[in-house]
mmCIF file with all atom_site columns, C-alpha atoms and ligand atoms in Angstrom:
data_model
loop_
_atom_site.group_PDB
_atom_site.id
_atom_site.type_symbol
_atom_site.label_atom_id
_atom_site.label_alt_id
_atom_site.label_comp_id
_atom_site.label_asym_id
_atom_site.label_entity_id
_atom_site.label_seq_id
_atom_site.pdbx_PDB_ins_code
_atom_site.Cartn_x
_atom_site.Cartn_y
_atom_site.Cartn_z
_atom_site.occupancy
_atom_site.B_iso_or_equiv
_atom_site.pdbx_formal_charge
_atom_site.auth_seq_id
_atom_site.auth_comp_id
_atom_site.auth_asym_id
_atom_site.auth_atom_id
_atom_site.pdbx_PDB_model_num
ATOM   1   C CA . UNK A 1 1   ? 60.615 15.408  -2.278  1.00 0.00 ? 7   UNK A CA 1
ATOM   2   C CA . UNK A 1 2   ? 58.056 13.003  -0.970  1.00 0.00 ? 8   UNK A CA 1
ATOM   3   C CA . UNK A 1 3   ? 56.811 10.750  -3.744  1.00 0.00 ? 9   UNK A CA 1
ATOM   4   C CA . UNK A 1 4   ? 55.326 7.907   -1.810  1.00 0.00 ? 10  UNK A CA 1
ATOM   5   C CA . UNK A 1 5   ? 52.569 6.464   -3.847  1.00 0.00 ? 11  UNK A CA 1
ATOM   6   C CA . UNK A 1 6   ? 48.963 5.913   -2.836  1.00 0.00 ? 12  UNK A CA 1
ATOM   7   C CA . UNK A 1 7   ? 47.855 2.617   -1.314  1.00 0.00 ? 13  UNK A CA 1
ATOM   8   C CA . UNK A 1 8   ? 46.369 0.456   -4.131  1.00 0.00 ? 14  UNK A CA 1
ATOM   9   C CA . UNK A 1 9   ? 43.157 -1.323  -3.403  1.00 0.00 ? 15  UNK A CA 1
ATOM   10  C CA . UNK A 1 10  ? 42.006 -4.543  -5.045  1.00 0.00 ? 16  UNK A CA 1
ATOM   11  C CA . UNK A 1 11  ? 38.186 -4.716  -4.446  1.00 0.00 ? 17  UNK A CA 1
ATOM   12  C CA . UNK A 1 12  ? 36.479 -8.154  -4.838  1.00 0.00 ? 18  UNK A CA 1
ATOM   13  C CA . UNK A 1 13  ? 32.641 -8.535  -4.747  1.00 0.00 ? 19  UNK A CA 1
ATOM   14  C CA . UNK A 1 14  ? 29.895 -10.760 -5.979  1.00 0.00 ? 20  UNK A CA 1
ATOM   15  C CA . UNK A 1 15  ? 26.933 -8.383  -5.621  1.00 0.00 ? 21  UNK A CA 1
ATOM   16  C CA . UNK A 1 16  ? 25.456 -4.964  -6.253  1.00 0.00 ? 22  UNK A CA 1
ATOM   17  C CA . UNK A 1 17  ? 28.519 -3.056  -5.243  1.00 0.00 ? 23  UNK A CA 1
ATOM   18  C CA . UNK A 1 18  ? 27.221 -0.417  -2.919  1.00 0.00 ? 24  UNK A CA 1
ATOM   19  C CA . UNK A 1 19  ? 30.310 -0.694  -0.698  1.00 0.00 ? 25  UNK A CA 1
ATOM   20  C CA . UNK A 1 20  ? 32.584 -0.427  -3.742  1.00 0.00 ? 26  UNK A CA 1
ATOM   21  C CA . UNK A 1 21  ? 30.745 2.808   -4.907  1.00 0.00 ? 27  UNK A CA 1
ATOM   22  C CA . UNK A 1 22  ? 31.264 4.322   -1.434  1.00 0.00 ? 28  UNK A CA 1
ATOM   23  C CA . UNK A 1 23  ? 34.979 3.406   -1.497  1.00 0.00 ? 29  UNK A CA 1
ATOM   24  C CA . UNK A 1 24  ? 35.598 4.678   -5.144  1.00 0.00 ? 30  UNK A CA 1
ATOM   25  C CA . UNK A 1 25  ? 33.719 8.022   -4.282  1.00 0.00 ? 31  UNK A CA 1
ATOM   26  C CA . UNK A 1 26  ? 35.805 8.360   -1.128  1.00 0.00 ? 32  UNK A CA 1
ATOM   27  C CA . UNK A 1 27  ? 39.088 7.827   -3.222  1.00 0.00 ? 33  UNK A CA 1
ATOM   28  C CA . UNK A 1 28  ? 37.900 10.290  -5.851  1.00 0.00 ? 34  UNK A CA 1
ATOM   29  C CA . UNK A 1 29  ? 36.741 12.930  -3.303  1.00 0.00 ? 35  UNK A CA 1
ATOM   30  C CA . UNK A 1 30  ? 40.059 12.713  -1.418  1.00 0.00 ? 36  UNK A CA 1
ATOM   31  C CA . UNK A 1 31  ? 38.463 11.537  1.955   1.00 0.00 ? 37  UNK A CA 1
ATOM   32  C CA . UNK A 1 32  ? 40.290 8.209   1.428   1.00 0.00 ? 38  UNK A CA 1
ATOM   33  C CA . UNK A 1 33  ? 44.010 8.530   0.410   1.00 0.00 ? 39  UNK A CA 1
ATOM   34  C CA . UNK A 1 34  ? 44.099 5.415   -1.661  1.00 0.00 ? 40  UNK A CA 1
ATOM   35  C CA . UNK A 1 35  ? 43.149 4.379   -5.214  1.00 0.00 ? 41  UNK A CA 1
ATOM   36  C CA . UNK A 1 36  ? 41.117 1.458   -6.596  1.00 0.00 ? 42  UNK A CA 1
ATOM   37  C CA . UNK A 1 37  ? 43.671 -0.507  -8.722  1.00 0.00 ? 43  UNK A CA 1
ATOM   38  C CA . UNK A 1 38  ? 41.273 -3.271  -9.811  1.00 0.00 ? 44  UNK A CA 1
ATOM   39  C CA . UNK A 1 39  ? 37.809 -4.642  -9.348  1.00 0.00 ? 45  UNK A CA 1
ATOM   40  C CA . UNK A 1 40  ? 37.263 -8.393  -9.541  1.00 0.00 ? 46  UNK A CA 1
ATOM   41  C CA . UNK A 1 41  ? 34.145 -10.506 -9.434  1.00 0.00 ? 47  UNK A CA 1
ATOM   42  C CA . UNK A 1 42  ? 33.115 -14.077 -9.517  1.00 0.00 ? 48  UNK A CA 1
ATOM   43  C CA . UNK A 1 43  ? 29.637 -13.057 -11.031 1.00 0.00 ? 49  UNK A CA 1
ATOM   44  C CA . UNK A 1 44  ? 29.871 -11.836 -14.611 1.00 0.00 ? 50  UNK A CA 1
ATOM   45  C CA . UNK A 1 45  ? 26.662 -9.721  -14.450 1.00 0.00 ? 51  UNK A CA 1
ATOM   46  C CA . UNK A 1 46  ? 27.356 -8.239  -11.054 1.00 0.00 ? 52  UNK A CA 1
ATOM   47  C CA . UNK A 1 47  ? 26.552 -4.674  -10.109 1.00 0.00 ? 53  UNK A CA 1
ATOM   48  C CA . UNK A 1 48  ? 29.993 -4.234  -8.770  1.00 0.00 ? 54  UNK A CA 1
ATOM   49  C CA . UNK A 1 49  ? 31.570 -4.702  -12.286 1.00 0.00 ? 55  UNK A CA 1
ATOM   50  C CA . UNK A 1 50  ? 28.984 -2.448  -13.877 1.00 0.00 ? 56  UNK A CA 1
ATOM   51  C CA . UNK A 1 51  ? 29.681 0.332   -11.278 1.00 0.00 ? 57  UNK A CA 1
ATOM   52  C CA . UNK A 1 52  ? 33.473 -0.131  -11.868 1.00 0.00 ? 58  UNK A CA 1
ATOM   53  C CA . UNK A 1 53  ? 32.899 0.532   -15.413 1.00 0.00 ? 59  UNK A CA 1
ATOM   54  C CA . UNK A 1 54  ? 31.018 3.693   -14.456 1.00 0.00 ? 60  UNK A CA 1
ATOM   55  C CA . UNK A 1 55  ? 34.133 4.989   -12.558 1.00 0.00 ? 61  UNK A CA 1
ATOM   56  C CA . UNK A 1 56  ? 36.333 3.961   -15.554 1.00 0.00 ? 62  UNK A CA 1
ATOM   57  C CA . UNK A 1 57  ? 38.282 1.497   -13.354 1.00 0.00 ? 63  UNK A CA 1
ATOM   58  C CA . UNK A 1 58  ? 39.862 -1.832  -14.557 1.00 0.00 ? 64  UNK A CA 1
ATOM   59  C CA . UNK A 1 59  ? 37.307 -4.594  -13.808 1.00 0.00 ? 65  UNK A CA 1
ATOM   60  C CA . UNK A 1 60  ? 37.207 -8.347  -14.575 1.00 0.00 ? 66  UNK A CA 1
ATOM   61  C CA . UNK A 1 61  ? 35.057 -11.296 -14.182 1.00 0.00 ? 67  UNK A CA 1
ATOM   62  C CA . UNK A 1 62  ? 37.178 -14.346 -13.110 1.00 0.00 ? 68  UNK A CA 1
ATOM   63  C CA . UNK A 1 63  ? 35.666 -17.730 -13.193 1.00 0.00 ? 69  UNK A CA 1
ATOM   64  C CA . UNK A 1 64  ? 35.395 -19.092 -9.666  1.00 0.00 ? 70  UNK A CA 1
ATOM   65  C CA . UNK A 1 65  ? 35.661 -22.797 -10.554 1.00 0.00 ? 71  UNK A CA 1
ATOM   66  C CA . UNK A 1 66  ? 33.553 -25.712 -9.644  1.00 0.00 ? 72  UNK A CA 1
ATOM   67  C CA . UNK A 1 67  ? 32.731 -25.018 -6.029  1.00 0.00 ? 73  UNK A CA 1
ATOM   68  C CA . UNK A 1 68  ? 29.852 -22.952 -4.613  1.00 0.00 ? 74  UNK A CA 1
ATOM   69  C CA . UNK A 1 69  ? 31.386 -21.484 -1.438  1.00 0.00 ? 75  UNK A CA 1
ATOM   70  C CA . UNK A 1 70  ? 35.073 -21.220 -2.228  1.00 0.00 ? 76  UNK A CA 1
ATOM   71  C CA . UNK A 1 71  ? 37.322 -20.711 -5.266  1.00 0.00 ? 77  UNK A CA 1
ATOM   72  C CA . UNK A 1 72  ? 39.116 -23.789 -6.673  1.00 0.00 ? 78  UNK A CA 1
ATOM   73  C CA . UNK A 1 73  ? 42.868 -23.838 -6.747  1.00 0.00 ? 79  UNK A CA 1
ATOM   74  C CA . UNK A 1 74  ? 43.191 -22.645 -10.362 1.00 0.00 ? 80  UNK A CA 1
ATOM   75  C CA . UNK A 1 75  ? 40.747 -19.873 -9.690  1.00 0.00 ? 81  UNK A CA 1
ATOM   76  C CA . UNK A 1 76  ? 42.410 -18.750 -6.595  1.00 0.00 ? 82  UNK A CA 1
ATOM   77  C CA . UNK A 1 77  ? 45.757 -18.596 -8.543  1.00 0.00 ? 83  UNK A CA 1
ATOM   78  C CA . UNK A 1 78  ? 43.987 -16.406 -11.187 1.00 0.00 ? 84  UNK A CA 1
ATOM   79  C CA . UNK A 1 79  ? 42.642 -14.021 -8.584  1.00 0.00 ? 85  UNK A CA 1
ATOM   80  C CA . UNK A 1 80  ? 46.091 -13.680 -6.983  1.00 0.00 ? 86  UNK A CA 1
ATOM   81  C CA . UNK A 1 81  ? 47.739 -13.218 -10.392 1.00 0.00 ? 87  UNK A CA 1
ATOM   82  C CA . UNK A 1 82  ? 45.145 -10.438 -11.293 1.00 0.00 ? 88  UNK A CA 1
ATOM   83  C CA . UNK A 1 83  ? 45.747 -8.622  -8.043  1.00 0.00 ? 89  UNK A CA 1
ATOM   84  C CA . UNK A 1 84  ? 49.511 -8.891  -8.401  1.00 0.00 ? 90  UNK A CA 1
ATOM   85  C CA . UNK A 1 85  ? 49.407 -7.708  -11.896 1.00 0.00 ? 91  UNK A CA 1
ATOM   86  C CA . UNK A 1 86  ? 47.407 -4.636  -10.756 1.00 0.00 ? 92  UNK A CA 1
ATOM   87  C CA . UNK A 1 87  ? 50.089 -4.059  -8.014  1.00 0.00 ? 93  UNK A CA 1
ATOM   88  C CA . UNK A 1 88  ? 47.523 -4.311  -5.269  1.00 0.00 ? 94  UNK A CA 1
ATOM   89  C CA . UNK A 1 89  ? 48.665 -3.473  -1.711  1.00 0.00 ? 95  UNK A CA 1
ATOM   90  C CA . UNK A 1 90  ? 45.397 -4.264  0.089   1.00 0.00 ? 96  UNK A CA 1
ATOM   91  C CA . UNK A 1 91  ? 42.619 -6.706  -0.808  1.00 0.00 ? 97  UNK A CA 1
ATOM   92  C CA . UNK A 1 92  ? 39.153 -5.292  0.082   1.00 0.00 ? 98  UNK A CA 1
ATOM   93  C CA . UNK A 1 93  ? 36.310 -7.726  0.137   1.00 0.00 ? 99  UNK A CA 1
ATOM   94  C CA . UNK A 1 94  ? 33.011 -6.060  -0.461  1.00 0.00 ? 100 UNK A CA 1
ATOM   95  C CA . UNK A 1 95  ? 30.301 -8.628  -0.605  1.00 0.00 ? 101 UNK A CA 1
ATOM   96  C CA . UNK A 1 96  ? 32.491 -11.431 -1.916  1.00 0.00 ? 102 UNK A CA 1
ATOM   97  C CA . UNK A 1 97  ? 30.455 -14.667 -1.155  1.00 0.00 ? 103 UNK A CA 1
ATOM   98  C CA . UNK A 1 98  ? 33.330 -17.166 -1.099  1.00 0.00 ? 104 UNK A CA 1
ATOM   99  C CA . UNK A 1 99  ? 35.749 -18.212 1.581   1.00 0.00 ? 105 UNK A CA 1
ATOM   100 C CA . UNK A 1 100 ? 39.404 -17.574 0.879   1.00 0.00 ? 106 UNK A CA 1
ATOM   101 C CA . UNK A 1 101 ? 41.925 -20.306 1.601   1.00 0.00 ? 107 UNK A CA 1
ATOM   102 C CA . UNK A 1 102 ? 45.489 -20.158 3.059   1.00 0.00 ? 108 UNK A CA 1
ATOM   103 C CA . UNK A 1 103 ? 47.233 -19.889 -0.411  1.00 0.00 ? 109 UNK A CA 1
ATOM   104 C CA . UNK A 1 104 ? 45.242 -16.675 -1.236  1.00 0.00 ? 110 UNK A CA 1
ATOM   105 C CA . UNK A 1 105 ? 45.619 -15.240 2.250   1.00 0.00 ? 111 UNK A CA 1
ATOM   106 C CA . UNK A 1 106 ? 49.477 -16.019 2.380   1.00 0.00 ? 112 UNK A CA 1
ATOM   107 C CA . UNK A 1 107 ? 49.868 -14.055 -0.967  1.00 0.00 ? 113 UNK A CA 1
ATOM   108 C CA . UNK A 1 108 ? 48.557 -10.875 0.933   1.00 0.00 ? 114 UNK A CA 1
ATOM   109 C CA . UNK A 1 109 ? 49.464 -11.431 4.606   1.00 0.00 ? 115 UNK A CA 1
ATOM   110 C CA . UNK A 1 110 ? 47.805 -9.001  6.892   1.00 0.00 ? 116 UNK A CA 1
ATOM   111 C CA . UNK A 1 111 ? 46.277 -7.204  3.917   1.00 0.00 ? 117 UNK A CA 1
ATOM   112 C CA . UNK A 1 112 ? 42.843 -8.695  3.363   1.00 0.00 ? 118 UNK A CA 1
ATOM   113 C CA . UNK A 1 113 ? 39.891 -7.065  4.968   1.00 0.00 ? 119 UNK A CA 1
ATOM   114 C CA . UNK A 1 114 ? 36.097 -7.543  4.829   1.00 0.00 ? 120 UNK A CA 1
ATOM   115 C CA . UNK A 1 115 ? 33.004 -5.870  5.984   1.00 0.00 ? 121 UNK A CA 1
ATOM   116 C CA . UNK A 1 116 ? 30.099 -7.866  7.550   1.00 0.00 ? 122 UNK A CA 1
ATOM   117 C CA . UNK A 1 117 ? 26.560 -6.663  8.160   1.00 0.00 ? 123 UNK A CA 1
ATOM   118 C CA . UNK A 1 118 ? 26.391 -7.442  11.913  1.00 0.00 ? 124 UNK A CA 1
ATOM   119 C CA . UNK A 1 119 ? 28.250 -6.871  15.147  1.00 0.00 ? 125 UNK A CA 1
ATOM   120 C CA . UNK A 1 120 ? 30.598 -9.926  14.990  1.00 0.00 ? 126 UNK A CA 1
ATOM   121 C CA . UNK A 1 121 ? 31.076 -12.282 16.619  1.00 0.00 ? 127 UNK A CA 1
ATOM   122 C CA . UNK A 1 122 ? 27.273 -12.330 16.589  1.00 0.00 ? 128 UNK A CA 1
ATOM   123 C CA . UNK A 1 123 ? 25.595 -13.521 13.400  1.00 0.00 ? 129 UNK A CA 1
ATOM   124 C CA . UNK A 1 124 ? 28.339 -14.564 11.033  1.00 0.00 ? 130 UNK A CA 1
ATOM   125 C CA . UNK A 1 125 ? 27.476 -16.156 7.703   1.00 0.00 ? 131 UNK A CA 1
ATOM   126 C CA . UNK A 1 126 ? 24.455 -15.271 5.511   1.00 0.00 ? 132 UNK A CA 1
ATOM   127 C CA . UNK A 1 127 ? 21.616 -12.831 6.070   1.00 0.00 ? 133 UNK A CA 1
ATOM   128 C CA . UNK A 1 128 ? 22.913 -11.598 9.349   1.00 0.00 ? 134 UNK A CA 1
ATOM   129 C CA . UNK A 1 129 ? 20.259 -8.840  9.409   1.00 0.00 ? 135 UNK A CA 1
ATOM   130 C CA . UNK A 1 130 ? 17.587 -11.545 9.342   1.00 0.00 ? 136 UNK A CA 1
ATOM   131 C CA . UNK A 1 131 ? 19.345 -13.444 12.124  1.00 0.00 ? 137 UNK A CA 1
ATOM   132 C CA . UNK A 1 132 ? 19.378 -10.284 14.185  1.00 0.00 ? 138 UNK A CA 1
ATOM   133 C CA . UNK A 1 133 ? 15.683 -9.757  13.655  1.00 0.00 ? 139 UNK A CA 1
ATOM   134 C CA . UNK A 1 134 ? 14.836 -13.460 14.407  1.00 0.00 ? 140 UNK A CA 1
ATOM   135 C CA . UNK A 1 135 ? 16.783 -13.189 17.701  1.00 0.00 ? 141 UNK A CA 1
ATOM   136 C CA . UNK A 1 136 ? 15.004 -10.012 18.697  1.00 0.00 ? 142 UNK A CA 1
ATOM   137 C CA . UNK A 1 137 ? 18.258 -8.007  19.425  1.00 0.00 ? 143 UNK A CA 1
ATOM   138 C CA . UNK A 1 138 ? 17.784 -4.290  19.839  1.00 0.00 ? 144 UNK A CA 1
ATOM   139 C CA . UNK A 1 139 ? 21.113 -3.304  18.392  1.00 0.00 ? 145 UNK A CA 1
ATOM   140 C CA . UNK A 1 140 ? 22.963 -4.717  15.575  1.00 0.00 ? 146 UNK A CA 1
ATOM   141 C CA . UNK A 1 141 ? 25.465 -3.092  13.048  1.00 0.00 ? 147 UNK A CA 1
ATOM   142 C CA . UNK A 1 142 ? 28.391 -3.732  10.853  1.00 0.00 ? 148 UNK A CA 1
ATOM   143 C CA . UNK A 1 143 ? 31.893 -4.834  11.380  1.00 0.00 ? 149 UNK A CA 1
ATOM   144 C CA . UNK A 1 144 ? 35.283 -4.398  9.444   1.00 0.00 ? 150 UNK A CA 1
ATOM   145 C CA . UNK A 1 145 ? 37.634 -7.276  10.228  1.00 0.00 ? 151 UNK A CA 1
ATOM   146 C CA . UNK A 1 146 ? 40.785 -8.921  8.975   1.00 0.00 ? 152 UNK A CA 1
ATOM   147 C CA . UNK A 1 147 ? 40.078 -11.971 6.876   1.00 0.00 ? 153 UNK A CA 1
ATOM   148 C CA . UNK A 1 148 ? 41.258 -15.438 8.027   1.00 0.00 ? 154 UNK A CA 1
ATOM   149 C CA . UNK A 1 149 ? 40.204 -18.803 6.816   1.00 0.00 ? 155 UNK A CA 1
ATOM   150 C CA . UNK A 1 150 ? 36.942 -19.002 8.843   1.00 0.00 ? 156 UNK A CA 1
ATOM   151 C CA . UNK A 1 151 ? 33.589 -17.514 8.061   1.00 0.00 ? 157 UNK A CA 1
ATOM   152 C CA . UNK A 1 152 ? 33.715 -13.985 9.417   1.00 0.00 ? 158 UNK A CA 1
ATOM   153 C CA . UNK A 1 153 ? 36.045 -15.017 12.251  1.00 0.00 ? 159 UNK A CA 1
ATOM   154 C CA . UNK A 1 154 ? 39.002 -12.595 11.709  1.00 0.00 ? 160 UNK A CA 1
ATOM   155 C CA . UNK A 1 155 ? 40.062 -10.098 14.365  1.00 0.00 ? 161 UNK A CA 1
ATOM   156 C CA . UNK A 1 156 ? 37.874 -7.009  14.515  1.00 0.00 ? 162 UNK A CA 1
ATOM   157 C CA . UNK A 1 157 ? 39.038 -3.749  13.324  1.00 0.00 ? 163 UNK A CA 1
ATOM   158 C CA . UNK A 1 158 ? 36.012 -1.397  13.634  1.00 0.00 ? 164 UNK A CA 1
ATOM   159 C CA . UNK A 1 159 ? 32.309 -1.549  14.317  1.00 0.00 ? 165 UNK A CA 1
ATOM   160 C CA . UNK A 1 160 ? 29.331 0.658   13.951  1.00 0.00 ? 166 UNK A CA 1
ATOM   161 C CA . UNK A 1 161 ? 26.145 0.050   15.859  1.00 0.00 ? 167 UNK A CA 1
ATOM   162 C CA . UNK A 1 162 ? 22.696 0.244   14.196  1.00 0.00 ? 168 UNK A CA 1
ATOM   163 C CA . UNK A 1 163 ? 19.482 0.216   16.278  1.00 0.00 ? 169 UNK A CA 1
ATOM   164 C CA . UNK A 1 164 ? 16.696 -2.212  15.420  1.00 0.00 ? 170 UNK A CA 1
ATOM   165 C CA . UNK A 1 165 ? 13.611 -0.137  15.213  1.00 0.00 ? 171 UNK A CA 1
ATOM   166 C CA . UNK A 1 166 ? 10.071 -1.155  16.124  1.00 0.00 ? 172 UNK A CA 1
ATOM   167 C CA . UNK A 1 167 ? 8.427  -2.351  12.941  1.00 0.00 ? 173 UNK A CA 1
ATOM   168 C CA . UNK A 1 168 ? 11.685 -2.973  11.141  1.00 0.00 ? 174 UNK A CA 1
ATOM   169 C CA . UNK A 1 169 ? 11.505 -5.652  8.299   1.00 0.00 ? 175 UNK A CA 1
ATOM   170 C CA . UNK A 1 170 ? 14.506 -7.565  6.996   1.00 0.00 ? 176 UNK A CA 1
ATOM   171 C CA . UNK A 1 171 ? 14.623 -5.029  4.099   1.00 0.00 ? 177 UNK A CA 1
ATOM   172 C CA . UNK A 1 172 ? 14.415 -1.833  6.241   1.00 0.00 ? 178 UNK A CA 1
ATOM   173 C CA . UNK A 1 173 ? 17.018 -3.157  8.627   1.00 0.00 ? 179 UNK A CA 1
ATOM   174 C CA . UNK A 1 174 ? 19.406 -4.302  5.922   1.00 0.00 ? 180 UNK A CA 1
ATOM   175 C CA . UNK A 1 175 ? 19.234 -0.920  4.231   1.00 0.00 ? 181 UNK A CA 1
ATOM   176 C CA . UNK A 1 176 ? 20.029 0.883   7.441   1.00 0.00 ? 182 UNK A CA 1
ATOM   177 C CA . UNK A 1 177 ? 22.972 -1.441  8.058   1.00 0.00 ? 183 UNK A CA 1
ATOM   178 C CA . UNK A 1 178 ? 24.158 -0.878  4.508   1.00 0.00 ? 184 UNK A CA 1
ATOM   179 C CA . UNK A 1 179 ? 23.986 2.937   5.037   1.00 0.00 ? 185 UNK A CA 1
ATOM   180 C CA . UNK A 1 180 ? 26.198 2.458   7.975   1.00 0.00 ? 186 UNK A CA 1
ATOM   181 C CA . UNK A 1 181 ? 28.599 0.204   6.033   1.00 0.00 ? 187 UNK A CA 1
ATOM   182 C CA . UNK A 1 182 ? 29.075 2.990   3.327   1.00 0.00 ? 188 UNK A CA 1
ATOM   183 C CA . UNK A 1 183 ? 30.476 5.290   5.979   1.00 0.00 ? 189 UNK A CA 1
ATOM   184 C CA . UNK A 1 184 ? 32.361 2.808   8.155   1.00 0.00 ? 190 UNK A CA 1
ATOM   185 C CA . UNK A 1 185 ? 34.296 1.058   5.398   1.00 0.00 ? 191 UNK A CA 1
ATOM   186 C CA . UNK A 1 186 ? 36.027 3.954   3.748   1.00 0.00 ? 192 UNK A CA 1
ATOM   187 C CA . UNK A 1 187 ? 36.610 5.593   7.200   1.00 0.00 ? 193 UNK A CA 1
ATOM   188 C CA . UNK A 1 188 ? 38.198 2.494   8.595   1.00 0.00 ? 194 UNK A CA 1
ATOM   189 C CA . UNK A 1 189 ? 40.520 1.962   5.632   1.00 0.00 ? 195 UNK A CA 1
ATOM   190 C CA . UNK A 1 190 ? 41.354 5.604   5.796   1.00 0.00 ? 196 UNK A CA 1
ATOM   191 C CA . UNK A 1 191 ? 42.231 5.274   9.482   1.00 0.00 ? 197 UNK A CA 1
ATOM   192 C CA . UNK A 1 192 ? 44.466 2.166   8.813   1.00 0.00 ? 198 UNK A CA 1
ATOM   193 C CA . UNK A 1 193 ? 46.343 4.075   6.121   1.00 0.00 ? 199 UNK A CA 1
ATOM   194 C CA . UNK A 1 194 ? 46.770 7.094   8.351   1.00 0.00 ? 200 UNK A CA 1
ATOM   195 C CA . UNK A 1 195 ? 48.156 4.920   11.063  1.00 0.00 ? 201 UNK A CA 1
ATOM   196 C CA . UNK A 1 196 ? 50.510 3.186   8.885   1.00 0.00 ? 202 UNK A CA 1
ATOM   197 C CA . UNK A 1 197 ? 48.945 -0.267  9.385   1.00 0.00 ? 203 UNK A CA 1
ATOM   198 C CA . UNK A 1 198 ? 48.097 -0.361  5.713   1.00 0.00 ? 204 UNK A CA 1
ATOM   199 C CA . UNK A 1 199 ? 50.784 1.035   3.378   1.00 0.00 ? 205 UNK A CA 1
ATOM   200 C CA . UNK A 1 200 ? 52.177 0.522   -0.113  1.00 0.00 ? 206 UNK A CA 1
ATOM   201 C CA . UNK A 1 201 ? 53.718 -2.946  -0.262  1.00 0.00 ? 207 UNK A CA 1
ATOM   202 C CA . UNK A 1 202 ? 57.133 -1.741  -1.510  1.00 0.00 ? 208 UNK A CA 1
ATOM   203 C CA . UNK A 1 203 ? 57.621 0.990   1.158   1.00 0.00 ? 209 UNK A CA 1
HETATM 204 C C1 . GRF B 2 .   ? 27.439 -5.940  2.398   1.00 0.00 ? 330 GRF B C1 1
HETATM 205 O O1 . GRF B 2 .   ? 26.285 -5.840  3.280   1.00 0.00 ? 330 GRF B O1 1
HETATM 206 C C2 . GRF B 2 .   ? 28.509 -6.587  3.255   1.00 0.00 ? 330 GRF B C2 1
HETATM 207 O O2 . GRF B 2 .   ? 28.380 -6.394  4.582   1.00 0.00 ? 330 GRF B O2 1
HETATM 208 C C3 . GRF B 2 .   ? 28.447 -8.133  2.868   1.00 0.00 ? 330 GRF B C3 1
HETATM 209 O O3 . GRF B 2 .   ? 28.006 -8.142  1.609   1.00 0.00 ? 330 GRF B O3 1
HETATM 210 C C4 . GRF B 2 .   ? 27.226 -6.944  1.248   1.00 0.00 ? 330 GRF B C4 1
HETATM 211 C C5 . GRF B 2 .   ? 27.688 -6.394  -0.046  1.00 0.00 ? 330 GRF B C5 1
HETATM 212 O O4 . GRF B 2 .   ? 26.900 -5.407  -0.571  1.00 0.00 ? 330 GRF B O4 1
HETATM 213 N N1 . GRF B 2 .   ? 29.604 -8.756  3.127   1.00 0.00 ? 330 GRF B N1 1
HETATM 214 P P1 . GRF B 2 .   ? 27.254 -4.401  -1.700  1.00 0.00 ? 330 GRF B P1 1
HETATM 215 O O5 . GRF B 2 .   ? 27.537 -5.429  -2.869  1.00 0.00 ? 330 GRF B O5 1
HETATM 216 O O6 . GRF B 2 .   ? 28.626 -3.650  -1.286  1.00 0.00 ? 330 GRF B O6 1
HETATM 217 O O7 . GRF B 2 .   ? 26.107 -3.479  -2.028  1.00 0.00 ? 330 GRF B O7 1
#
């Protein structure tokens, strides 16, 4: 009898949580053969934690420590401990606004992924949709990539193009990119699982 368990996702975010909702719905609906094991955030009042409660999933705020753009050593250890305690196989960054260092990444080698609202390597960093508008590009999009210690520099896994339309504002373009993200992220994680690139850590 095949009793292989589902891949367990640990989702980490700082913001409103629309990507998390898409992932949780895909897991519930069976389109993504995985389960959300835990949701963590560095922002106590974040939308992602509220949404996790709505799905009745374990969710925790964990203090990020004294830095603005990364976790301090103690915080990083707390995040790793919470993910291990939840027996997470894959760490899914969904709007987490801090850089992860080597100690975190080596706890989950080849198992940390992120989604970015541009066609990397163009427009890494903040407000990528605004960077795209300011440059006048005609096509932008979103990218799922492996996470390394740089800012949006990890190897690319999948991308979806989104056209920039005449009259787009930062808000309309951002919303269209996010709609694409909500399709691309669950689909890409599902593909990685089907191919066996992502699998339960113990198998
Ligand atoms: C997404 O646009 C993602 O690309 C970026 O952060 C945003 C998070 O949005 N890394 P949400 O919290 O999932 O709504």
